[in-house]
Amino acid sequence: AKRLKGCLRENDIISRQGGDEFSIIIENIIDDCAIEKIPSKILQVIQQPIILNKMKFTISTSIGMSLYPEHGINAEGLMMKADQAMYLAKEKGKNTYQVYHTGMTSSISRKMILEQGLHSALKDNELFLHYQPIINIKTNKIMGFETLVRWNHPTYGLVSPAEFIPVAEDAGL
């Protein structure tokens, strides 16, 4: 957060959305060059190693941007479009930024849609536990149970854990 704040002007607004996700509102951008300079500066600053207990850590960053009024006139629409741009930046390999463009919505992959859905899946009771018996094949008796998480997605129905667990792990969820 300190590094991000150091990249901004005094009147710009930064907000932590949760986990490792931040939103930044930048007003009064005078020219198109500034639109390119801001995310480039953020990427450069965030990529600098962090030293903790004599260990070096580096962080990758994916930035999605939307512009008012070109991409929307309300905060919700602008946030949604910036989010879509961020997912495309992530898909391109991280440590990059993407400005929203018309038609981007249709290029969002299933992985990005699942990642977006996972943010609300727990709150919306879409995740549930499934108990699978462990059976001794010699005695044909139940020895125990394996507990598995399943996701009943509102659009896709049951999503395989083999598909959504890696998406959740990649997103830090």
Coordinates of C-alpha atoms in Angstrom, one line a residue:
A1 CA 0.0 0.0 0.0
K2 CA 2.9 2.4 0.9
R3 CA 4.5 1.7 -2.5
L4 CA 1.3 2.3 -4.4
K5 CA 0.6 5.5 -2.5
G6 CA 4.1 6.7 -3.4
C7 CA 3.3 6.4 -7.1
L8 CA 0.3 8.7 -6.8
R9 CA -0.4 12.4 -6.5
E10 CA -1.7 13.8 -3.2
N11 CA -5.3 14.1 -4.4
D12 CA -5.5 10.6 -5.9
I13 CA -7.5 8.0 -4.0
I14 CA -6.3 4.5 -3.1
S15 CA -8.5 1.8 -1.5
R16 CA -7.8 -1.8 -0.5
Q17 CA -10.6 -4.0 -1.9
G18 CA -9.5 -7.1 0.0
G19 CA -6.6 -9.5 0.0
D20 CA -4.0 -8.2 -2.5
E21 CA -6.4 -6.1 -4.6
F22 CA -6.5 -2.3 -4.6
S23 CA -8.5 0.3 -6.5
I24 CA -7.1 3.6 -7.4
I25 CA -9.1 6.7 -8.6
I26 CA -7.1 9.2 -10.5
E27 CA -8.8 12.4 -11.5
N28 CA -7.9 15.1 -14.0
I29 CA -5.5 13.3 -16.3
I30 CA -4.4 15.9 -18.7
D31 CA -3.0 13.8 -21.6
D32 CA -2.9 10.3 -22.9
C33 CA 0.8 10.0 -22.0
A34 CA -0.1 10.1 -18.3
I35 CA -2.4 7.1 -18.8
E36 CA 0.6 5.1 -19.8
K37 CA 3.0 6.5 -17.2
I38 CA 1.0 5.7 -14.1
P39 CA 0.7 1.9 -14.5
S40 CA 4.3 1.7 -15.8
K41 CA 5.5 3.5 -12.6
I42 CA 3.4 1.3 -10.4
L43 CA 4.8 -1.9 -12.1
Q44 CA 8.3 -0.6 -11.7
V45 CA 7.9 0.2 -8.0
I46 CA 6.0 -2.9 -7.0
Q47 CA 8.6 -5.2 -8.8
Q48 CA 11.4 -4.0 -6.5
P49 CA 12.3 -6.8 -4.1
I50 CA 11.1 -6.7 -0.5
I51 CA 13.6 -7.9 2.2
L52 CA 12.0 -9.6 5.2
N53 CA 14.1 -11.5 7.8
K54 CA 17.1 -11.5 5.3
M55 CA 15.0 -13.1 2.6
K56 CA 14.2 -11.4 -0.7
F57 CA 10.6 -11.5 -2.1
T58 CA 9.3 -10.1 -5.3
I59 CA 5.7 -9.4 -6.2
S60 CA 4.0 -9.6 -9.5
T61 CA 1.3 -7.1 -10.4
S62 CA -1.6 -7.1 -12.8
I63 CA -3.3 -3.8 -13.5
G64 CA -6.7 -3.2 -15.2
M65 CA -7.8 0.3 -16.1
S66 CA -11.0 1.9 -17.2
L67 CA -11.6 5.6 -18.1
Y68 CA -14.4 7.9 -17.4
P69 CA -16.6 8.7 -19.4
E70 CA -15.3 6.5 -22.3
H71 CA -15.9 3.2 -20.5
G72 CA -18.8 4.2 -18.2
I73 CA -20.4 6.9 -16.2
N74 CA -20.8 5.2 -12.8
A75 CA -18.4 3.7 -10.3
E76 CA -19.9 0.2 -10.6
G77 CA -19.5 0.0 -14.4
L78 CA -16.0 1.5 -14.3
M79 CA -14.9 -1.0 -11.6
M80 CA -16.4 -3.9 -13.6
K81 CA -14.5 -2.9 -16.7
A82 CA -11.3 -2.3 -14.9
D83 CA -11.7 -5.8 -13.4
Q84 CA -12.1 -7.3 -16.8
A85 CA -9.0 -5.5 -18.0
M86 CA -7.1 -6.8 -15.0
Y87 CA -8.1 -10.4 -15.7
L88 CA -6.8 -10.0 -19.2
A89 CA -3.6 -8.6 -17.9
K90 CA -3.3 -11.6 -15.6
E91 CA -3.9 -14.0 -18.5
K92 CA -1.2 -12.3 -20.5
G93 CA 1.4 -13.3 -17.9
K94 CA 1.2 -10.7 -15.0
N95 CA 3.5 -7.8 -14.4
T96 CA 1.6 -5.9 -17.0
Y97 CA -1.4 -3.6 -17.4
Q98 CA -4.4 -3.5 -19.7
V99 CA -6.7 -0.6 -20.5
Y100 CA -10.3 -1.7 -21.0
H101 CA -11.5 -1.7 -24.6
T102 CA -14.9 -2.3 -26.2
G103 CA -15.4 -6.0 -26.9
M104 CA -13.1 -7.1 -24.1
T105 CA -16.1 -8.7 -22.3
S106 CA -16.4 -11.3 -25.0
S107 CA -12.7 -12.2 -24.8
I108 CA -12.9 -13.1 -21.1
S109 CA -12.0 -16.7 -20.6
R110 CA -13.9 -19.2 -18.5
K111 CA -11.0 -19.1 -16.0
M112 CA -11.5 -15.4 -15.5
I113 CA -15.3 -15.8 -15.1
L114 CA -14.7 -18.6 -12.5
E115 CA -12.2 -16.4 -10.6
Q116 CA -14.8 -13.6 -10.5
G117 CA -17.5 -16.0 -9.3
L118 CA -15.3 -17.5 -6.6
H119 CA -15.2 -14.1 -4.8
S120 CA -18.9 -14.4 -4.0
A121 CA -19.3 -18.2 -4.1
L122 CA -18.9 -18.7 -0.3
K123 CA -21.1 -15.7 0.5
D124 CA -23.8 -17.0 -1.8
N125 CA -23.7 -20.5 -0.5
E126 CA -22.5 -22.0 -3.8
L127 CA -19.8 -24.1 -2.2
F128 CA -20.7 -27.2 -0.3
L129 CA -19.1 -30.3 1.2
H130 CA -19.4 -33.8 -0.4
Y131 CA -18.6 -36.8 1.7
Q132 CA -17.1 -39.7 -0.2
P133 CA -16.8 -43.0 1.6
I134 CA -13.4 -44.8 1.8
I135 CA -14.1 -48.5 1.5
N136 CA -11.8 -51.4 2.4
I137 CA -11.9 -53.6 -0.7
K138 CA -11.1 -56.7 1.2
T139 CA -13.9 -56.4 3.8
N140 CA -16.2 -54.2 1.7
K141 CA -16.7 -52.0 4.8
I142 CA -16.6 -48.3 5.1
M143 CA -13.3 -47.2 6.8
G144 CA -13.9 -43.5 6.8
F145 CA -14.9 -40.6 4.6
E146 CA -13.1 -38.1 2.4
T147 CA -14.5 -34.6 2.6
L148 CA -14.5 -32.8 -0.8
V149 CA -15.5 -29.3 -1.7
R150 CA -17.9 -28.8 -4.6
W151 CA -19.1 -25.7 -6.4
N152 CA -22.6 -25.3 -7.7
H153 CA -22.0 -22.3 -10.1
P154 CA -25.2 -20.4 -10.9
T155 CA -24.5 -20.5 -14.6
Y156 CA -22.3 -23.6 -15.2
G157 CA -23.8 -25.9 -12.6
L158 CA -21.4 -28.2 -10.8
V159 CA -17.8 -27.1 -11.5
S160 CA -15.1 -29.7 -11.1
P161 CA -12.7 -29.1 -8.2
A162 CA -9.9 -30.0 -10.7
E163 CA -11.0 -26.8 -12.6
F164 CA -11.8 -24.3 -9.8
I165 CA -9.2 -25.2 -7.1
P166 CA -6.3 -24.2 -9.3
V167 CA -8.1 -21.0 -10.2
A168 CA -8.7 -20.3 -6.5
E169 CA -5.1 -21.0 -5.7
D170 CA -3.8 -18.7 -8.5
A171 CA -6.1 -15.9 -7.3
G172 CA -4.9 -16.3 -3.7
L173 CA -8.4 -17.4 -2.6

